[in-house]
Every structure is written in structure tokens, then in C-alpha cells.
PDB file of C-alpha atoms in Angstrom:
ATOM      1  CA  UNK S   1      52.962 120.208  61.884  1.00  0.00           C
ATOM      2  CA  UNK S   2      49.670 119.095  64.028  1.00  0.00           C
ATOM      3  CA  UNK S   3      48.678 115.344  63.671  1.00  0.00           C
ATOM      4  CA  UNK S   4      45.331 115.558  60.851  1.00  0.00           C
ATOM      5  CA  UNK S   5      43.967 112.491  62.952  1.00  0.00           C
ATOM      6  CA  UNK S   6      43.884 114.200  65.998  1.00  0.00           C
ATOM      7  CA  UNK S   7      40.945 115.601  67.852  1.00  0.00           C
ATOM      8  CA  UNK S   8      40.610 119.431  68.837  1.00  0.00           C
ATOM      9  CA  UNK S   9      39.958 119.336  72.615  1.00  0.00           C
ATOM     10  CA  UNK S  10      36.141 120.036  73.180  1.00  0.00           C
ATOM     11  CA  UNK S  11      34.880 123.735  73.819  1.00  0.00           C
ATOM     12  CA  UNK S  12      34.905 124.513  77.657  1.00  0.00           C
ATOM     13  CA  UNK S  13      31.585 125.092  79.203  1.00  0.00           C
ATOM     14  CA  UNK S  14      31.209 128.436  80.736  1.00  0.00           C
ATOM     15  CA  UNK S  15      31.118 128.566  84.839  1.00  0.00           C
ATOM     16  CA  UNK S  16      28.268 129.341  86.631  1.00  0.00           C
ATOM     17  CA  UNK S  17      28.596 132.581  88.218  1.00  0.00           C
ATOM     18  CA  UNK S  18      24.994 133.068  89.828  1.00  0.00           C
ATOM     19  CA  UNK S  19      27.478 133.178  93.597  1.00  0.00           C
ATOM     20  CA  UNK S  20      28.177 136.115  95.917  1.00  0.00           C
ATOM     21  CA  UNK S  21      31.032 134.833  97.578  1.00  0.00           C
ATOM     22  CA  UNK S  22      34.174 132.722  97.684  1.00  0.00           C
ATOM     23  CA  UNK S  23      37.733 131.840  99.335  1.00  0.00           C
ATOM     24  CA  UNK S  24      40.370 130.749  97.666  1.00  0.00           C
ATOM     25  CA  UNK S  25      42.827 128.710  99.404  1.00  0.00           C
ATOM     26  CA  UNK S  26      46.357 127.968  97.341  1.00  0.00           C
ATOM     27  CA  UNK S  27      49.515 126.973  98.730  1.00  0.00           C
ATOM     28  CA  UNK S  28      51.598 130.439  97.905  1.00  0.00           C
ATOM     29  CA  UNK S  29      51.668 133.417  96.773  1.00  0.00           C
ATOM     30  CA  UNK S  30      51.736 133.960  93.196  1.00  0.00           C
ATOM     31  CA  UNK S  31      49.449 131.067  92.891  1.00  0.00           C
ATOM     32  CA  UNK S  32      46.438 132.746  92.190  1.00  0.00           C
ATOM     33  CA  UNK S  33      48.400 134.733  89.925  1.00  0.00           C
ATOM     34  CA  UNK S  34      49.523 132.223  87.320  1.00  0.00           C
ATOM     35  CA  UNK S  35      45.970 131.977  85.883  1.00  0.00           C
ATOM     36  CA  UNK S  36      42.433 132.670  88.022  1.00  0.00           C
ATOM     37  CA  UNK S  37      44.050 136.578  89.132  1.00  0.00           C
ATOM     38  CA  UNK S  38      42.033 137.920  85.922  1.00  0.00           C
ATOM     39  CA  UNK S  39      38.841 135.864  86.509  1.00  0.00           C
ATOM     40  CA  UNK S  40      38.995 137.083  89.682  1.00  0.00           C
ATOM     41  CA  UNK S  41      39.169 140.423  88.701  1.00  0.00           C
ATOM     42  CA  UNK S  42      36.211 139.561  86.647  1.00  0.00           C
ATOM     43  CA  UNK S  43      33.943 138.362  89.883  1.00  0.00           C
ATOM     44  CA  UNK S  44      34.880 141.412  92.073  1.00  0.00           C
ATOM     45  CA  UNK S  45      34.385 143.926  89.027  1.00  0.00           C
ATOM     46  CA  UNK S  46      30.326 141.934  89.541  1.00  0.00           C
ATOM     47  CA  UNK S  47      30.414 142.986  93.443  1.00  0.00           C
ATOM     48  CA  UNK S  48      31.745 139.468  94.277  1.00  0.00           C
ATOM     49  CA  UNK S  49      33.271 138.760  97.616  1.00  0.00           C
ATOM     50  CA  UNK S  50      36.506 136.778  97.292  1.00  0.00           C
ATOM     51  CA  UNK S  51      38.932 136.201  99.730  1.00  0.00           C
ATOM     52  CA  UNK S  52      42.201 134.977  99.716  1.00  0.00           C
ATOM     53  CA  UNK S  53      43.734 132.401 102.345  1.00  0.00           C
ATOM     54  CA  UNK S  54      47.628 131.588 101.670  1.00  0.00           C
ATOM     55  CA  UNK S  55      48.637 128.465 103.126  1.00  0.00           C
ATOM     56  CA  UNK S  56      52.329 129.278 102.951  1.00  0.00           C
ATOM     57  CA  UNK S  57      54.125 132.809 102.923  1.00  0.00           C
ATOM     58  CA  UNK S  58      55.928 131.592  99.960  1.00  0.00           C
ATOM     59  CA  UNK S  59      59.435 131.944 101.460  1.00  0.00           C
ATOM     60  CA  UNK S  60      61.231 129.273  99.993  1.00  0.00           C
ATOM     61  CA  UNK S  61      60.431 130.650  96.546  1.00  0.00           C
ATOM     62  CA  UNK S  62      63.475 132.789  95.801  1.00  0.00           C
ATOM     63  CA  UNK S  63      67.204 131.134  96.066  1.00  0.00           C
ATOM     64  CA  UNK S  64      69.413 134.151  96.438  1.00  0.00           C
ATOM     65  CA  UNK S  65      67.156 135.321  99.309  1.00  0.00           C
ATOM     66  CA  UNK S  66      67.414 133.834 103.233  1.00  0.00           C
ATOM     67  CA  UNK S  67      63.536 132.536 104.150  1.00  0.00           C
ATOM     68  CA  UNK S  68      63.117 134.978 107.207  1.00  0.00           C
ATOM     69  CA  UNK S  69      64.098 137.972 104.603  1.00  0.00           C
ATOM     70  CA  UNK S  70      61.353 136.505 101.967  1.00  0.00           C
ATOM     71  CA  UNK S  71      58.688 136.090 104.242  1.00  0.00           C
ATOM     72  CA  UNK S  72      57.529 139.939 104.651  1.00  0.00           C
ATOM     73  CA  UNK S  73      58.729 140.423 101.019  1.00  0.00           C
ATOM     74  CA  UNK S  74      56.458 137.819  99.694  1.00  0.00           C
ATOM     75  CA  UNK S  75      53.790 138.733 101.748  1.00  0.00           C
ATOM     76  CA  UNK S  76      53.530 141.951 100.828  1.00  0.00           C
ATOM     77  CA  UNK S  77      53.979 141.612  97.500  1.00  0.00           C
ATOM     78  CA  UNK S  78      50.587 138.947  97.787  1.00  0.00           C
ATOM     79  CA  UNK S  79      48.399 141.633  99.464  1.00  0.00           C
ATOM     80  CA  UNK S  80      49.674 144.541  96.770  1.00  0.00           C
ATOM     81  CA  UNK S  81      48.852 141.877  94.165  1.00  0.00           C
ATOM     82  CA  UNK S  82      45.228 140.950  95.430  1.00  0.00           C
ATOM     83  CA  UNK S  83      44.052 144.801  96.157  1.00  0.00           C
ATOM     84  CA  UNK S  84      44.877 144.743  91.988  1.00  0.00           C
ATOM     85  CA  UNK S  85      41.953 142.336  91.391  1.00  0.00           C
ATOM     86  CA  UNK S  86      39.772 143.765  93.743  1.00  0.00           C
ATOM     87  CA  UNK S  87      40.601 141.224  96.740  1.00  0.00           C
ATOM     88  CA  UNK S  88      41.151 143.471 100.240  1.00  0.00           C
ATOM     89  CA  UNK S  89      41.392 140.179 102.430  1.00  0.00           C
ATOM     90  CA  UNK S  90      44.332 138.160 102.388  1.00  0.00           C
ATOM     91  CA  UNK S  91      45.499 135.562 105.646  1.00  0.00           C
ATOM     92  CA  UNK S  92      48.522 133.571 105.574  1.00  0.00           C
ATOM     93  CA  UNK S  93      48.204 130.237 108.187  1.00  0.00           C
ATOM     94  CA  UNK S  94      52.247 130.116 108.191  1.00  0.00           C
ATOM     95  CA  UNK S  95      52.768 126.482 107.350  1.00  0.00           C
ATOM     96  CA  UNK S  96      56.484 126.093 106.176  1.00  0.00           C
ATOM     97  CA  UNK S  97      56.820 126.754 102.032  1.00  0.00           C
ATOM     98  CA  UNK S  98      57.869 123.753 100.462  1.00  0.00           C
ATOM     99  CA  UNK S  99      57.033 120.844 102.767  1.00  0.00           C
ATOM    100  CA  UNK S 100      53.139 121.138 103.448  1.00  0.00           C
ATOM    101  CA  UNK S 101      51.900 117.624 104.585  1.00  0.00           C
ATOM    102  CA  UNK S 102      48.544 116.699 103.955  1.00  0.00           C
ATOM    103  CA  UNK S 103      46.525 115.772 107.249  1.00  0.00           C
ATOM    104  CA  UNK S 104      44.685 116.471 109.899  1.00  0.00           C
ATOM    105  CA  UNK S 105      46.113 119.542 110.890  1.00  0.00           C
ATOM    106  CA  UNK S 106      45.891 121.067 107.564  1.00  0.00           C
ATOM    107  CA  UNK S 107      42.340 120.057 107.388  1.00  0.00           C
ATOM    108  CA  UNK S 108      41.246 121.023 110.611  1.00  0.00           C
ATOM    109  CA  UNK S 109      42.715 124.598 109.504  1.00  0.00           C
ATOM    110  CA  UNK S 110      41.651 125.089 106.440  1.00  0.00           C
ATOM    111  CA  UNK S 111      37.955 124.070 107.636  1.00  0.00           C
ATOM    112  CA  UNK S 112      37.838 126.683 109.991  1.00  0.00           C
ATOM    113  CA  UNK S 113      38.774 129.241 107.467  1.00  0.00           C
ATOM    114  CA  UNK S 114      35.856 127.365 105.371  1.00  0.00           C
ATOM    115  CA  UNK S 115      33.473 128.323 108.631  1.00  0.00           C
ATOM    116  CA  UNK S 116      34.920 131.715 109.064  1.00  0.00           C
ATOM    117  CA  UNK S 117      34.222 133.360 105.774  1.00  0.00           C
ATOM    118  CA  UNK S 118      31.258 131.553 104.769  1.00  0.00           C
ATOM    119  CA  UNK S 119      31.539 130.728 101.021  1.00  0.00           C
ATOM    120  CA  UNK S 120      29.163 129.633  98.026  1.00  0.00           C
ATOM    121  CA  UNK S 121      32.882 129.221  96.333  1.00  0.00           C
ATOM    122  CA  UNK S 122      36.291 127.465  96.918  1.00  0.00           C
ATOM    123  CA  UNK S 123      38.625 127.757  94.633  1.00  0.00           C
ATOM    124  CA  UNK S 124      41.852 126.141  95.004  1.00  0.00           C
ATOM    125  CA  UNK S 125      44.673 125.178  92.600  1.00  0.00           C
ATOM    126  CA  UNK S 126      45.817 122.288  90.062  1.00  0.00           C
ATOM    127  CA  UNK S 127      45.738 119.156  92.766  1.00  0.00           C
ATOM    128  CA  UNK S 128      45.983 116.569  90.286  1.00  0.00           C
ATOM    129  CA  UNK S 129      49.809 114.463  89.733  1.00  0.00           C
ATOM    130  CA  UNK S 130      50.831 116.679  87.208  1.00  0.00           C
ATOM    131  CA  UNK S 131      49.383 119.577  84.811  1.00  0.00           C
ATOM    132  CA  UNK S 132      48.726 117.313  81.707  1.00  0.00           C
ATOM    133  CA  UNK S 133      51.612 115.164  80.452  1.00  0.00           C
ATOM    134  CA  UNK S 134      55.232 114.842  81.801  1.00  0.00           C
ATOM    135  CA  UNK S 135      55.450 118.110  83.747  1.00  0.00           C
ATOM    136  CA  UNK S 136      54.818 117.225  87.468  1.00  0.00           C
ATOM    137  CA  UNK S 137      52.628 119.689  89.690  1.00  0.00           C
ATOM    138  CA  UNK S 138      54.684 120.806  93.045  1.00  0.00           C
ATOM    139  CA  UNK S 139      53.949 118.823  96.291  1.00  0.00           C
ATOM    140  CA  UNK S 140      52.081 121.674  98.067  1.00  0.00           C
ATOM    141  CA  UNK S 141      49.833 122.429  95.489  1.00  0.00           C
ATOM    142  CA  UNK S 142      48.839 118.562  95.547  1.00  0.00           C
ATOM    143  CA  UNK S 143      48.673 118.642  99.516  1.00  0.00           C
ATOM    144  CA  UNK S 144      46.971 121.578 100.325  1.00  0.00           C
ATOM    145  CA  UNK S 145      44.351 121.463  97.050  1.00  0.00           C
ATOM    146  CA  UNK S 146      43.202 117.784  98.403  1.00  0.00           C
ATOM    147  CA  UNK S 147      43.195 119.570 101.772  1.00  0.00           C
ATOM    148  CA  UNK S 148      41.179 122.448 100.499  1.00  0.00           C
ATOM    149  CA  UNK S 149      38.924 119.443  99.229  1.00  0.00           C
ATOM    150  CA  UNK S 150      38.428 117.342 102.342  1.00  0.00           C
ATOM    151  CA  UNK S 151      37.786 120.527 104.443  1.00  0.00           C
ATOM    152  CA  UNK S 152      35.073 121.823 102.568  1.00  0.00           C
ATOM    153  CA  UNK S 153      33.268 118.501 103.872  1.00  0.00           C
ATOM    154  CA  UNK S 154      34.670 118.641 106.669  1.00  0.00           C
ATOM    155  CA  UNK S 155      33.274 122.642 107.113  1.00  0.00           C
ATOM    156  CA  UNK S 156      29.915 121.199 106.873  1.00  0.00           C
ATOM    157  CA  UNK S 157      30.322 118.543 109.988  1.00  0.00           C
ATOM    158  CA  UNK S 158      29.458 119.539 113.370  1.00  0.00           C
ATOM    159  CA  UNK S 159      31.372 115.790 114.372  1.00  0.00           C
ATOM    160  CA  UNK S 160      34.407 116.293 112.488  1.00  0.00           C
ATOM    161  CA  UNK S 161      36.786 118.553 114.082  1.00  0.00           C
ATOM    162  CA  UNK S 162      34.483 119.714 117.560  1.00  0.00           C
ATOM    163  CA  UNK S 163      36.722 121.579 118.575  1.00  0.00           C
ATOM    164  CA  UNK S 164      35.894 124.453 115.910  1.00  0.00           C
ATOM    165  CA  UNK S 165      32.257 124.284 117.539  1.00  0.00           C
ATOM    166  CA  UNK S 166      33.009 125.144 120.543  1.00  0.00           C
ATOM    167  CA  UNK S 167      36.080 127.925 119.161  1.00  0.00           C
ATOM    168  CA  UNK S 168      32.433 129.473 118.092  1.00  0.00           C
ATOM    169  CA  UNK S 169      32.609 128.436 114.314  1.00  0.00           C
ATOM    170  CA  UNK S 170      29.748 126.608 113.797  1.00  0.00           C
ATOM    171  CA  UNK S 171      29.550 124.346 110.582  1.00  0.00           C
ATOM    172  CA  UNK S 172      28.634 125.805 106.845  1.00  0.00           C
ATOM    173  CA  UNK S 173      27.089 123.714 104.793  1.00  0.00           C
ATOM    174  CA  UNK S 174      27.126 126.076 101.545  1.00  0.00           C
ATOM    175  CA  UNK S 175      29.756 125.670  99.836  1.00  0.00           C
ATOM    176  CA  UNK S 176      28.575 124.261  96.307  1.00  0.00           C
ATOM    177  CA  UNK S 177      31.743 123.828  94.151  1.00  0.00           C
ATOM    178  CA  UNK S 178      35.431 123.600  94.375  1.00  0.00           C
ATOM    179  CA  UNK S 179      36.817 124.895  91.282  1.00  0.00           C
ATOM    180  CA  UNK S 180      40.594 123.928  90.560  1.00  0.00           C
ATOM    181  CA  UNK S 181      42.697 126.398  88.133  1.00  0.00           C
ATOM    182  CA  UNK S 182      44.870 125.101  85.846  1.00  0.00           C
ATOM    183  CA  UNK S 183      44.114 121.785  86.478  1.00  0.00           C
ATOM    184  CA  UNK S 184      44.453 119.106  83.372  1.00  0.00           C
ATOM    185  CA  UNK S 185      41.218 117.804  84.038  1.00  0.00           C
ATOM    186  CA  UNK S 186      39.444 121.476  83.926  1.00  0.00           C
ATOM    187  CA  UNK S 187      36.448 121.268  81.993  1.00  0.00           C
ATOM    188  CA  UNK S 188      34.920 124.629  82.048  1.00  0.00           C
ATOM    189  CA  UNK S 189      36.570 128.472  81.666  1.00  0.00           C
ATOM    190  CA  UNK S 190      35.369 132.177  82.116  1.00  0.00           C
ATOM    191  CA  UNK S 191      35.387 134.883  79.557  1.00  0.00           C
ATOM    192  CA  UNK S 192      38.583 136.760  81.112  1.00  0.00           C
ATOM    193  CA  UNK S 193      38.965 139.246  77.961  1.00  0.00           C
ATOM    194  CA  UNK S 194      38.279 141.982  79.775  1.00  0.00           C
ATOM    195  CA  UNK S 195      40.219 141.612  82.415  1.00  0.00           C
ATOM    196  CA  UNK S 196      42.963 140.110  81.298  1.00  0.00           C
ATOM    197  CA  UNK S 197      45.380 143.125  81.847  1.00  0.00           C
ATOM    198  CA  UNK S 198      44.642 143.184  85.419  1.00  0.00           C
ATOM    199  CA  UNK S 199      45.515 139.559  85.983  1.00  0.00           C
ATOM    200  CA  UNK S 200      48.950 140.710  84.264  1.00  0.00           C
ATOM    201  CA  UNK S 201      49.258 143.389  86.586  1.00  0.00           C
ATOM    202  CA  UNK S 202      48.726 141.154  89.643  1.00  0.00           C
ATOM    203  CA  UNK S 203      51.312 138.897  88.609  1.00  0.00           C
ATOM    204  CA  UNK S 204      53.597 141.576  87.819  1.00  0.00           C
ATOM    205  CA  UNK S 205      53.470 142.840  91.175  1.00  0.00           C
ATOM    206  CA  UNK S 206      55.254 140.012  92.423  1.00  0.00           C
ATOM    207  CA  UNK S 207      58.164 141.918  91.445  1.00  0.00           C
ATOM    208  CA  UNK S 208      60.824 140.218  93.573  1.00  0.00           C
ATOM    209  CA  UNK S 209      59.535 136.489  93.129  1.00  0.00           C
ATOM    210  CA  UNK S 210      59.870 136.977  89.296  1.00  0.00           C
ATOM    211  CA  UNK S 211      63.031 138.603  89.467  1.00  0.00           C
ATOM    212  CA  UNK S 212      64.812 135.935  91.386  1.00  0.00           C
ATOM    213  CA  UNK S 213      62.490 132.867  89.137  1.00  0.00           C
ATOM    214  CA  UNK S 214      63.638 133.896  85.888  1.00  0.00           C
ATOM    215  CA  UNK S 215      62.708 131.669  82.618  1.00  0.00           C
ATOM    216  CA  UNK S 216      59.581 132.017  80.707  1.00  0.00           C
ATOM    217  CA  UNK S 217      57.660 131.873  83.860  1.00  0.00           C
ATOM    218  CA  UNK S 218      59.507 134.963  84.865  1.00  0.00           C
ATOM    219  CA  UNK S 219      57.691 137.150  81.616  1.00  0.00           C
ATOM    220  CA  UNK S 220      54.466 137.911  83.060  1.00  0.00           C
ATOM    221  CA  UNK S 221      52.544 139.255  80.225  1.00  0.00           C
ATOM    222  CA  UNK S 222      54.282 136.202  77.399  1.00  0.00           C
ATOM    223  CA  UNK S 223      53.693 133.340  79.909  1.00  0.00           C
ATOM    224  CA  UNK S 224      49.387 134.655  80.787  1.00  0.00           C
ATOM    225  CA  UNK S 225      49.203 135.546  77.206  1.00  0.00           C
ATOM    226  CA  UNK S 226      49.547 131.701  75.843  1.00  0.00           C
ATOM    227  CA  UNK S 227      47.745 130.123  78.284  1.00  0.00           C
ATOM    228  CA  UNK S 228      44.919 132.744  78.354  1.00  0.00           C
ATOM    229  CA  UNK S 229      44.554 132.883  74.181  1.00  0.00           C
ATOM    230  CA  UNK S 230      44.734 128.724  73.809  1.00  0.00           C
ATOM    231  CA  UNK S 231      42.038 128.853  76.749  1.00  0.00           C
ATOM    232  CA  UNK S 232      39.997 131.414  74.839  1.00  0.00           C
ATOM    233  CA  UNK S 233      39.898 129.560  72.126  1.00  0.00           C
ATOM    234  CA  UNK S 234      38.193 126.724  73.569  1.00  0.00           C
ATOM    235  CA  UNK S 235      35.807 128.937  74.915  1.00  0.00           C
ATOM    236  CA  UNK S 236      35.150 131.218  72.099  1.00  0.00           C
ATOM    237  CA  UNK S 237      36.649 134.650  73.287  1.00  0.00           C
ATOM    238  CA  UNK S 238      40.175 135.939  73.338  1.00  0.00           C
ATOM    239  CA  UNK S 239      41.285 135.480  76.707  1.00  0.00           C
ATOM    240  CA  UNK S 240      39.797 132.627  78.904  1.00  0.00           C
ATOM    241  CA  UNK S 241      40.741 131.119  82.197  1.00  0.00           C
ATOM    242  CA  UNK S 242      40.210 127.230  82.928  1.00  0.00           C
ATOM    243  CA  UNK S 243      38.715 125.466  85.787  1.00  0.00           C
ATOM    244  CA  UNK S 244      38.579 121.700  87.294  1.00  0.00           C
ATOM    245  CA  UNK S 245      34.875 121.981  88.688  1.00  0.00           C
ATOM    246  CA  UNK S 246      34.271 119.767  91.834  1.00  0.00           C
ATOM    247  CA  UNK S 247      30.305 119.494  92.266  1.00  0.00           C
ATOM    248  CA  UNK S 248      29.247 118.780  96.265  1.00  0.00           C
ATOM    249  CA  UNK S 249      25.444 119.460  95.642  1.00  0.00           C
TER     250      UNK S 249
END
């Protein structure tokens, strides 16, 4: 029985989605899936450009399976799951799943990705300690969303990183927000109600990973269902999906 003293959290604020472009840069794959996959769906059905930029291959992900046989599995599976939402471009930068470092390196990398493609928008993943509570968010997510952060600054530089000058990538100044899925602090959502199946689908085509997960993570359609109608209902549809919004101008 709910607490009668206790406040309903506030109604999310709608994005703004006057943008053409954006890259989102996440730790794994899957990660997109498990939440934005149906907003994006939403951007590119609006002639958005998104990209997607996989830090990791994901190959620690599934225990009965040796990393070097994941890799291509995992990878694969990403690419089939991104066409689903309208997403053609995926790159994976190869860092080793399960023990990114935040750093220099990192930064330096994920900057010139930032330079490359040029976005209004980078969205990234929960960064914060945990998602709300007791349940702890995974180390890469925390590394390479404060990564993802820092580089978007550093992106807009010319004296941070020189080398990506002279590699030809000079510095972009335009990206406006950071927007964090599934992040606790996530103040504002997007109407995902039409889309919603499509976000299923693009989870679901990480058939192998959700074989070998199992659990109530493992159930697609269950697991995007609950978080998608308790978002919703904060923003005043059926199916929602929540964002962190970092403002940088």
C-alpha cells in the first residue's frame, strides 16, 4: 500500500527536439536498447540523423560464451538492432568490456568521434553512482558517460587534444545538450507511444545476449513495458522514455 504522505514525482518536461542530428556514445551494446531504442526510433521516423558509437563490443556480457566468440556475435547483433530504429551507422572503438577507465585516452577518443560526425545531440547513458536507490549502475556506464561528458568540451577546443587538429578534425563547437537515459536524475521524457514496439524489437534482436542474461532483464517486451508505462505516466502518454538533460549553451 503507497505511503498517503508521499509526493507523486513531478510530470517530466518534454525534450526539445527542434535538432537534426546526434551520436550516441554508450559503453555496449544493448545499451541503447534498455530504454532510448524507441525514442530513437521516434527521431529517425522525423528524418533525424543519429549515430551510434559503441565504446565496447560487449564481449564480456555472456558467461557461457569465450570473449573472442562474443565479439562478432555481439556486434552483429548491435548493427541488426540499430538498422530496427532507423540507425545505419554503428562504430565500435574496441576498448576491453568490463574494465573501461576513465581518462585521457577515452576522452581524446571519444572527442574525435564528437568532431567526426558533427552533432547538435549526445546522448549517452545513466552516469550517475547508481539508478535511484540501492541498485548500483555498472563501472563502464559511469566511465565512459563522464567521458562522453568531458569530450563534448573537449570537441569544442582547438588546445585540448592538438593532435586531432592536425589528424584533420577540426573542433565543433555545436553540440548543445548531453542527454543521459535512464538516469535517476532525468528530468524530462519523449512521447515514445508510437514507437514503442520498435524499441522492443531492437532489444529483442539481441537474441544471444538475452538468452545467456536471463532474469527479468532477459523478457524484452515485460522489462520496456514497466519502465516505459511508469515513464508515460509522468509525461502524460502511454509509453515515455526519460532523459538526464546536460545544458552546455
Amino acid at each position: 500500500m503507497s505511503n498517503p504522505t508521499e509526493q507523486a514525482p513531478p510530470p517530466y518536461l518534454p525534450l526539445d527536439e527542434e535538432w537534426e542530428s546526434a551520436l550516441a556514445i554508450v559503453a555496449h551494446p544493448d545499451d541503447m536498447e534498455y530504454g532510448a531504442a524507441a525514442a530513437v526510433a521516434r527521431w529517425t521516423g522525423q528524418g533525424k540523423r543519429i549515430s551510434y558509437l559503441m565504446v565496447t563490443s560487449g564481449e564480456a556480457g555472456i558467461d557461457g560464451m569465450e570473449p573472442a566468440q562474443c565479439r562478432p556475435i555481439r556486434e552483429r547483433e548491435q548493427v541488426e538492432s540499430a538498422a530496427l530504429v532507423g540507425v545505419d551507422t554503428v562504430e565500435f572503438l574496441g576498448y576491453p568490456d568490463g574494465v573501461v577507465e576513465y581518462g585521457l585516452p577515452l576522452r581524446r577518443d571519444l572527442a574525435r568521434a564528437i568532431r567526426r560526425h558533427r552533432p547538435d545531440i549526445v546522448i549517452t547513458t545513466n552516469f550517475r553512482d547508481t539508478y535511484g536507490g540501492v541498485f548500483p549502475n555498472q563501472a563502464d556506464h559511469i566511465a565512459v558517460g563522464q567521458a562522453a561528458l568531458d569530450a563534448v568540451r573537449d570537441a569544442g577546443n582547438r588546445w585540448v587534444f592538438r593532435e586531432l587538429t592536425a589528424e584533420g578534425h577540426e573542433p565543433w563547437n555545436g553540440v548543445r545538450e548531453v542527454w543521459a537515459a535512464a538516469s535517476p536524475d532525468g528530468l524530462h521524457a519523449v512521447d515514445t507511444t508510437d514507437t514503442f514496439a520498435a524499441g522492443v524489437a531492437s532489444l529483442e534482436a539481441h537474441r544471444a545476449y538475452l538468452d545467456g542474461l536471463g532474469g527479468e532483464m532477459a523478457n524484452a517486451a515485460e522489462f520496456l513495458e514497466s519502465a516505459g508505462r511508469a515513464a508515460g505516466t509522468r509525461l502524460g502518454t502511454l509509453f515515455a522514455a526519460p532523459f538526464e538533460v546536460i545544458k552546455l549553451r
